[in-house]
Amino acid sequence: MEKIKPFYVLDVPVYPYTMDGAVNFLNSQIKNKKQTFVVTANAEIIMMCQKDAGYKKIVCGEADLVLADGAGTVWAGRKLGHNVPERVAGCDLFVELCKLAAKKDYKVFFFGAAPGIAEAARDKLLAVAPGLVVAGCRNGYFKEEENAEIIEEINNSGADMLFIALGAPKQENWLARFRAELKPNVLMGVGGSFDVLAGKMDRAPLWMQKASLEWLFRLYKQPSRIGRMMVLPQFVVKVLQSKK
């Protein structure tokens, strides 16, 4: 299955897939044994790329599939004149890929979050994806010298998909650093998705998600995020300037 062409937001390539399109593309990549490094890029991640050259190199040059996660990325693409069919939220894509794994007998591995969170997320997913085989769970608390052991555990599990919840940019940095040693066909950072599924972090009500107000809900729940949220107006200004 041939990959569609990307559009660019502040030099970051974004592939305008629908959710179904992204799932189908990744399914074909697994079937063809082609490793795919996935990044779901919201406005915050795109702004990280403006300030961190190393991270930008990973997202723009090493990731194989960058998707429009976040109302800001969708808005930017459309504002710049591109056809962006819908938002492909990382948490939702993670769930849909687990459903795919259950149907196709693919194995998945969960790496990251606090002790016990990946296991709790696994248990919740088994209710929506019956038959899902989670080949392994590993929390995100580790030392540098444990990396080789973690890679060996992932590879020995036989996982087809690796979901890593270390938060950006750490999860993408880790995947880029060890990609050549990892055997799973899908490598994807999922941020706080394990916490959401485990019930440790609330997700915005569906009406807020549809109204592109999920950022406001997160800010309400976590006022300490105000500093991070300040990148949103900066993002809007940069996008509008880039249009000139």
PDB file of N, CA and C in Angstrom, residues 44-105:
ATOM      1  N   GLU A  44       2.072  21.185  20.138  1.00  0.00           N
ATOM      2  CA  GLU A  44       3.197  21.214  21.076  1.00  0.00           C
ATOM      3  C   GLU A  44       4.413  20.500  20.507  1.00  0.00           C
ATOM      4  N   ILE A  45       4.196  19.353  19.874  1.00  0.00           N
ATOM      5  CA  ILE A  45       5.296  18.598  19.274  1.00  0.00           C
ATOM      6  C   ILE A  45       5.907  19.377  18.100  1.00  0.00           C
ATOM      7  N   ILE A  46       5.054  19.993  17.281  1.00  0.00           N
ATOM      8  CA  ILE A  46       5.573  20.774  16.158  1.00  0.00           C
ATOM      9  C   ILE A  46       6.400  21.953  16.665  1.00  0.00           C
ATOM     10  N   MET A  47       5.967  22.553  17.771  1.00  0.00           N
ATOM     11  CA  MET A  47       6.736  23.657  18.351  1.00  0.00           C
ATOM     12  C   MET A  47       8.035  23.165  18.985  1.00  0.00           C
ATOM     13  N   MET A  48       8.035  21.953  19.538  1.00  0.00           N
ATOM     14  CA  MET A  48       9.285  21.375  20.052  1.00  0.00           C
ATOM     15  C   MET A  48      10.303  21.276  18.930  1.00  0.00           C
ATOM     16  N   CYS A  49       9.816  20.945  17.732  1.00  0.00           N
ATOM     17  CA  CYS A  49      10.713  20.819  16.580  1.00  0.00           C
ATOM     18  C   CYS A  49      11.347  22.154  16.208  1.00  0.00           C
ATOM     19  N   GLN A  50      10.661  23.259  16.507  1.00  0.00           N
ATOM     20  CA  GLN A  50      11.206  24.580  16.188  1.00  0.00           C
ATOM     21  C   GLN A  50      12.333  24.962  17.133  1.00  0.00           C
ATOM     22  N   LYS A  51      12.317  24.372  18.332  1.00  0.00           N
ATOM     23  CA  LYS A  51      13.280  24.769  19.364  1.00  0.00           C
ATOM     24  C   LYS A  51      14.392  23.745  19.605  1.00  0.00           C
ATOM     25  N   ASP A  52      14.182  22.513  19.137  1.00  0.00           N
ATOM     26  CA  ASP A  52      15.128  21.423  19.392  1.00  0.00           C
ATOM     27  C   ASP A  52      15.515  20.791  18.059  1.00  0.00           C
ATOM     28  N   ALA A  53      16.694  21.131  17.567  1.00  0.00           N
ATOM     29  CA  ALA A  53      17.135  20.652  16.249  1.00  0.00           C
ATOM     30  C   ALA A  53      17.240  19.137  16.187  1.00  0.00           C
ATOM     31  N   GLY A  54      17.686  18.522  17.294  1.00  0.00           N
ATOM     32  CA  GLY A  54      17.805  17.066  17.315  1.00  0.00           C
ATOM     33  C   GLY A  54      16.455  16.387  17.221  1.00  0.00           C
ATOM     34  N   TYR A  55      15.486  16.948  17.925  1.00  0.00           N
ATOM     35  CA  TYR A  55      14.129  16.378  17.886  1.00  0.00           C
ATOM     36  C   TYR A  55      13.512  16.596  16.503  1.00  0.00           C
ATOM     37  N   LYS A  56      13.748  17.766  15.923  1.00  0.00           N
ATOM     38  CA  LYS A  56      13.227  18.036  14.582  1.00  0.00           C
ATOM     39  C   LYS A  56      13.788  17.050  13.569  1.00  0.00           C
ATOM     40  N   LYS A  57      15.043  16.712  13.716  1.00  0.00           N
ATOM     41  CA  LYS A  57      15.673  15.750  12.807  1.00  0.00           C
ATOM     42  C   LYS A  57      14.977  14.387  12.899  1.00  0.00           C
ATOM     43  N   ILE A  58      14.592  14.010  14.111  1.00  0.00           N
ATOM     44  CA  ILE A  58      13.901  12.733  14.301  1.00  0.00           C
ATOM     45  C   ILE A  58      12.515  12.771  13.669  1.00  0.00           C
ATOM     46  N   VAL A  59      11.733  13.801  14.001  1.00  0.00           N
ATOM     47  CA  VAL A  59      10.352  13.879  13.515  1.00  0.00           C
ATOM     48  C   VAL A  59      10.302  14.079  12.006  1.00  0.00           C
ATOM     49  N   CYS A  60      11.177  14.936  11.480  1.00  0.00           N
ATOM     50  CA  CYS A  60      11.144  15.258  10.051  1.00  0.00           C
ATOM     51  C   CYS A  60      11.944  14.304   9.179  1.00  0.00           C
ATOM     52  N   GLY A  61      12.977  13.708   9.754  1.00  0.00           N
ATOM     53  CA  GLY A  61      13.854  12.891   8.920  1.00  0.00           C
ATOM     54  C   GLY A  61      13.879  11.405   9.204  1.00  0.00           C
ATOM     55  N   GLU A  62      13.482  11.022  10.419  1.00  0.00           N
ATOM     56  CA  GLU A  62      13.587   9.609  10.779  1.00  0.00           C
ATOM     57  C   GLU A  62      12.237   8.922  10.953  1.00  0.00           C
ATOM     58  N   ALA A  63      11.219   9.660  11.399  1.00  0.00           N
ATOM     59  CA  ALA A  63       9.882   9.077  11.520  1.00  0.00           C
ATOM     60  C   ALA A  63       9.342   8.781  10.121  1.00  0.00           C
ATOM     61  N   ASP A  64       8.622   7.678   9.988  1.00  0.00           N
ATOM     62  CA  ASP A  64       8.074   7.287   8.692  1.00  0.00           C
ATOM     63  C   ASP A  64       6.662   7.814   8.472  1.00  0.00           C
ATOM     64  N   LEU A  65       5.954   8.052   9.570  1.00  0.00           N
ATOM     65  CA  LEU A  65       4.559   8.465   9.460  1.00  0.00           C
ATOM     66  C   LEU A  65       4.244   9.460  10.574  1.00  0.00           C
ATOM     67  N   VAL A  66       4.020  10.717  10.193  1.00  0.00           N
ATOM     68  CA  VAL A  66       3.656  11.765  11.151  1.00  0.00           C
ATOM     69  C   VAL A  66       2.195  12.108  10.904  1.00  0.00           C
ATOM     70  N   LEU A  67       1.381  11.967  11.935  1.00  0.00           N
ATOM     71  CA  LEU A  67      -0.066  12.141  11.789  1.00  0.00           C
ATOM     72  C   LEU A  67      -0.557  13.379  12.527  1.00  0.00           C
ATOM     73  N   ALA A  68      -1.705  13.887  12.094  1.00  0.00           N
ATOM     74  CA  ALA A  68      -2.263  15.119  12.649  1.00  0.00           C
ATOM     75  C   ALA A  68      -3.016  14.839  13.945  1.00  0.00           C
ATOM     76  N   ASP A  69      -2.275  14.805  15.038  1.00  0.00           N
ATOM     77  CA  ASP A  69      -2.881  14.633  16.358  1.00  0.00           C
ATOM     78  C   ASP A  69      -3.045  16.018  16.981  1.00  0.00           C
ATOM     79  N   GLY A  70      -4.248  16.443  17.135  1.00  0.00           N
ATOM     80  CA  GLY A  70      -4.476  17.744  17.754  1.00  0.00           C
ATOM     81  C   GLY A  70      -5.205  18.688  16.819  1.00  0.00           C
ATOM     82  N   ALA A  71      -6.130  19.441  17.407  1.00  0.00           N
ATOM     83  CA  ALA A  71      -6.904  20.402  16.617  1.00  0.00           C
ATOM     84  C   ALA A  71      -5.992  21.444  15.987  1.00  0.00           C
ATOM     85  N   GLY A  72      -4.896  21.776  16.664  1.00  0.00           N
ATOM     86  CA  GLY A  72      -3.980  22.780  16.146  1.00  0.00           C
ATOM     87  C   GLY A  72      -3.341  22.357  14.837  1.00  0.00           C
ATOM     88  N   THR A  73      -2.937  21.100  14.751  1.00  0.00           N
ATOM     89  CA  THR A  73      -2.303  20.603  13.524  1.00  0.00           C
ATOM     90  C   THR A  73      -3.310  20.566  12.375  1.00  0.00           C
ATOM     91  N   VAL A  74      -4.527  20.129  12.679  1.00  0.00           N
ATOM     92  CA  VAL A  74      -5.583  20.101  11.652  1.00  0.00           C
ATOM     93  C   VAL A  74      -5.881  21.524  11.186  1.00  0.00           C
ATOM     94  N   TRP A  75      -6.032  22.449  12.130  1.00  0.00           N
ATOM     95  CA  TRP A  75      -6.303  23.854  11.783  1.00  0.00           C
ATOM     96  C   TRP A  75      -5.187  24.408  10.909  1.00  0.00           C
ATOM     97  N   ALA A  76      -3.944  24.149  11.304  1.00  0.00           N
ATOM     98  CA  ALA A  76      -2.799  24.681  10.565  1.00  0.00           C
ATOM     99  C   ALA A  76      -2.789  24.163   9.131  1.00  0.00           C
ATOM    100  N   GLY A  77      -3.008  22.860   8.968  1.00  0.00           N
ATOM    101  CA  GLY A  77      -3.017  22.277   7.635  1.00  0.00           C
ATOM    102  C   GLY A  77      -4.083  22.905   6.753  1.00  0.00           C
ATOM    103  N   ARG A  78      -5.271  23.060   7.312  1.00  0.00           N
ATOM    104  CA  ARG A  78      -6.366  23.651   6.536  1.00  0.00           C
ATOM    105  C   ARG A  78      -6.118  25.128   6.258  1.00  0.00           C
ATOM    106  N   LYS A  79      -5.564  25.842   7.245  1.00  0.00           N
ATOM    107  CA  LYS A  79      -5.272  27.261   7.076  1.00  0.00           C
ATOM    108  C   LYS A  79      -4.246  27.477   5.973  1.00  0.00           C
ATOM    109  N   LEU A  80      -3.348  26.507   5.818  1.00  0.00           N
ATOM    110  CA  LEU A  80      -2.304  26.594   4.792  1.00  0.00           C
ATOM    111  C   LEU A  80      -2.782  26.064   3.439  1.00  0.00           C
ATOM    112  N   GLY A  81      -4.077  25.713   3.384  1.00  0.00           N
ATOM    113  CA  GLY A  81      -4.671  25.329   2.106  1.00  0.00           C
ATOM    114  C   GLY A  81      -4.655  23.857   1.772  1.00  0.00           C
ATOM    115  N   HIS A  82      -4.438  23.019   2.775  1.00  0.00           N
ATOM    116  CA  HIS A  82      -4.366  21.580   2.513  1.00  0.00           C
ATOM    117  C   HIS A  82      -5.656  20.870   2.935  1.00  0.00           C
ATOM    118  N   ASN A  83      -5.902  19.755   2.303  1.00  0.00           N
ATOM    119  CA  ASN A  83      -7.069  18.951   2.649  1.00  0.00           C
ATOM    120  C   ASN A  83      -6.701  18.007   3.792  1.00  0.00           C
ATOM    121  N   VAL A  84      -7.150  18.329   4.982  1.00  0.00           N
ATOM    122  CA  VAL A  84      -6.874  17.498   6.156  1.00  0.00           C
ATOM    123  C   VAL A  84      -8.210  16.901   6.601  1.00  0.00           C
ATOM    124  N   PRO A  85      -8.452  15.626   6.326  1.00  0.00           N
ATOM    125  CA  PRO A  85      -9.783  15.052   6.543  1.00  0.00           C
ATOM    126  C   PRO A  85     -10.235  15.022   7.989  1.00  0.00           C
ATOM    127  N   GLU A  86      -9.323  14.718   8.904  1.00  0.00           N
ATOM    128  CA  GLU A  86      -9.717  14.643  10.311  1.00  0.00           C
ATOM    129  C   GLU A  86      -8.487  14.543  11.198  1.00  0.00           C
ATOM    130  N   ARG A  87      -8.728  14.723  12.477  1.00  0.00           N
ATOM    131  CA  ARG A  87      -7.684  14.550  13.473  1.00  0.00           C
ATOM    132  C   ARG A  87      -7.506  13.055  13.732  1.00  0.00           C
ATOM    133  N   VAL A  88      -6.257  12.630  13.847  1.00  0.00           N
ATOM    134  CA  VAL A  88      -5.957  11.239  14.211  1.00  0.00           C
ATOM    135  C   VAL A  88      -5.246  11.282  15.562  1.00  0.00           C
ATOM    136  N   ALA A  89      -6.037  11.284  16.626  1.00  0.00           N
ATOM    137  CA  ALA A  89      -5.494  11.406  17.981  1.00  0.00           C
ATOM    138  C   ALA A  89      -4.687  10.167  18.346  1.00  0.00           C
ATOM    139  N   GLY A  90      -3.535  10.389  18.970  1.00  0.00           N
ATOM    140  CA  GLY A  90      -2.655   9.276  19.316  1.00  0.00           C
ATOM    141  C   GLY A  90      -3.316   8.227  20.189  1.00  0.00           C
ATOM    142  N   CYS A  91      -4.080   8.659  21.198  1.00  0.00           N
ATOM    143  CA  CYS A  91      -4.733   7.711  22.097  1.00  0.00           C
ATOM    144  C   CYS A  91      -5.750   6.866  21.337  1.00  0.00           C
ATOM    145  N   ASP A  92      -6.511   7.505  20.441  1.00  0.00           N
ATOM    146  CA  ASP A  92      -7.514   6.776  19.664  1.00  0.00           C
ATOM    147  C   ASP A  92      -6.856   5.821  18.677  1.00  0.00           C
ATOM    148  N   LEU A  93      -5.767   6.265  18.053  1.00  0.00           N
ATOM    149  CA  LEU A  93      -5.058   5.384  17.112  1.00  0.00           C
ATOM    150  C   LEU A  93      -4.491   4.177  17.854  1.00  0.00           C
ATOM    151  N   PHE A  94      -3.967   4.401  19.037  1.00  0.00           N
ATOM    152  CA  PHE A  94      -3.445   3.314  19.868  1.00  0.00           C
ATOM    153  C   PHE A  94      -4.524   2.254  20.111  1.00  0.00           C
ATOM    154  N   VAL A  95      -5.717   2.702  20.471  1.00  0.00           N
ATOM    155  CA  VAL A  95      -6.826   1.769  20.723  1.00  0.00           C
ATOM    156  C   VAL A  95      -7.214   1.038  19.444  1.00  0.00           C
ATOM    157  N   GLU A  96      -7.293   1.777  18.335  1.00  0.00           N
ATOM    158  CA  GLU A  96      -7.683   1.146  17.063  1.00  0.00           C
ATOM    159  C   GLU A  96      -6.648   0.127  16.600  1.00  0.00           C
ATOM    160  N   LEU A  97      -5.382   0.410  16.844  1.00  0.00           N
ATOM    161  CA  LEU A  97      -4.340  -0.554  16.469  1.00  0.00           C
ATOM    162  C   LEU A  97      -4.390  -1.788  17.350  1.00  0.00           C
ATOM    163  N   CYS A  98      -4.783  -1.615  18.599  1.00  0.00           N
ATOM    164  CA  CYS A  98      -4.949  -2.784  19.474  1.00  0.00           C
ATOM    165  C   CYS A  98      -6.134  -3.641  19.018  1.00  0.00           C
ATOM    166  N   LYS A  99      -7.187  -2.985  18.540  1.00  0.00           N
ATOM    167  CA  LYS A  99      -8.325  -3.732  17.980  1.00  0.00           C
ATOM    168  C   LYS A  99      -7.884  -4.496  16.733  1.00  0.00           C
ATOM    169  N   LEU A 100      -7.078  -3.838  15.906  1.00  0.00           N
ATOM    170  CA  LEU A 100      -6.534  -4.502  14.712  1.00  0.00           C
ATOM    171  C   LEU A 100      -5.693  -5.707  15.118  1.00  0.00           C
ATOM    172  N   ALA A 101      -4.849  -5.521  16.133  1.00  0.00           N
ATOM    173  CA  ALA A 101      -3.983  -6.606  16.600  1.00  0.00           C
ATOM    174  C   ALA A 101      -4.809  -7.810  17.051  1.00  0.00           C
ATOM    175  N   ALA A 102      -5.907  -7.544  17.738  1.00  0.00           N
ATOM    176  CA  ALA A 102      -6.769  -8.639  18.212  1.00  0.00           C
ATOM    177  C   ALA A 102      -7.380  -9.405  17.032  1.00  0.00           C
ATOM    178  N   LYS A 103      -7.745  -8.683  15.983  1.00  0.00           N
ATOM    179  CA  LYS A 103      -8.364  -9.322  14.810  1.00  0.00           C
ATOM    180  C   LYS A 103      -7.351 -10.094  13.974  1.00  0.00           C
ATOM    181  N   LYS A 104      -6.146  -9.556  13.880  1.00  0.00           N
ATOM    182  CA  LYS A 104      -5.138 -10.124  12.983  1.00  0.00           C
ATOM    183  C   LYS A 104      -4.115 -11.014  13.696  1.00  0.00           C
ATOM    184  N   ASP A 105      -4.306 -11.214  14.989  1.00  0.00           N
ATOM    185  CA  ASP A 105      -3.376 -12.023  15.789  1.00  0.00           C
ATOM    186  C   ASP A 105      -1.971 -11.428  15.836  1.00  0.00           C
TER     187      ASP A 105
END
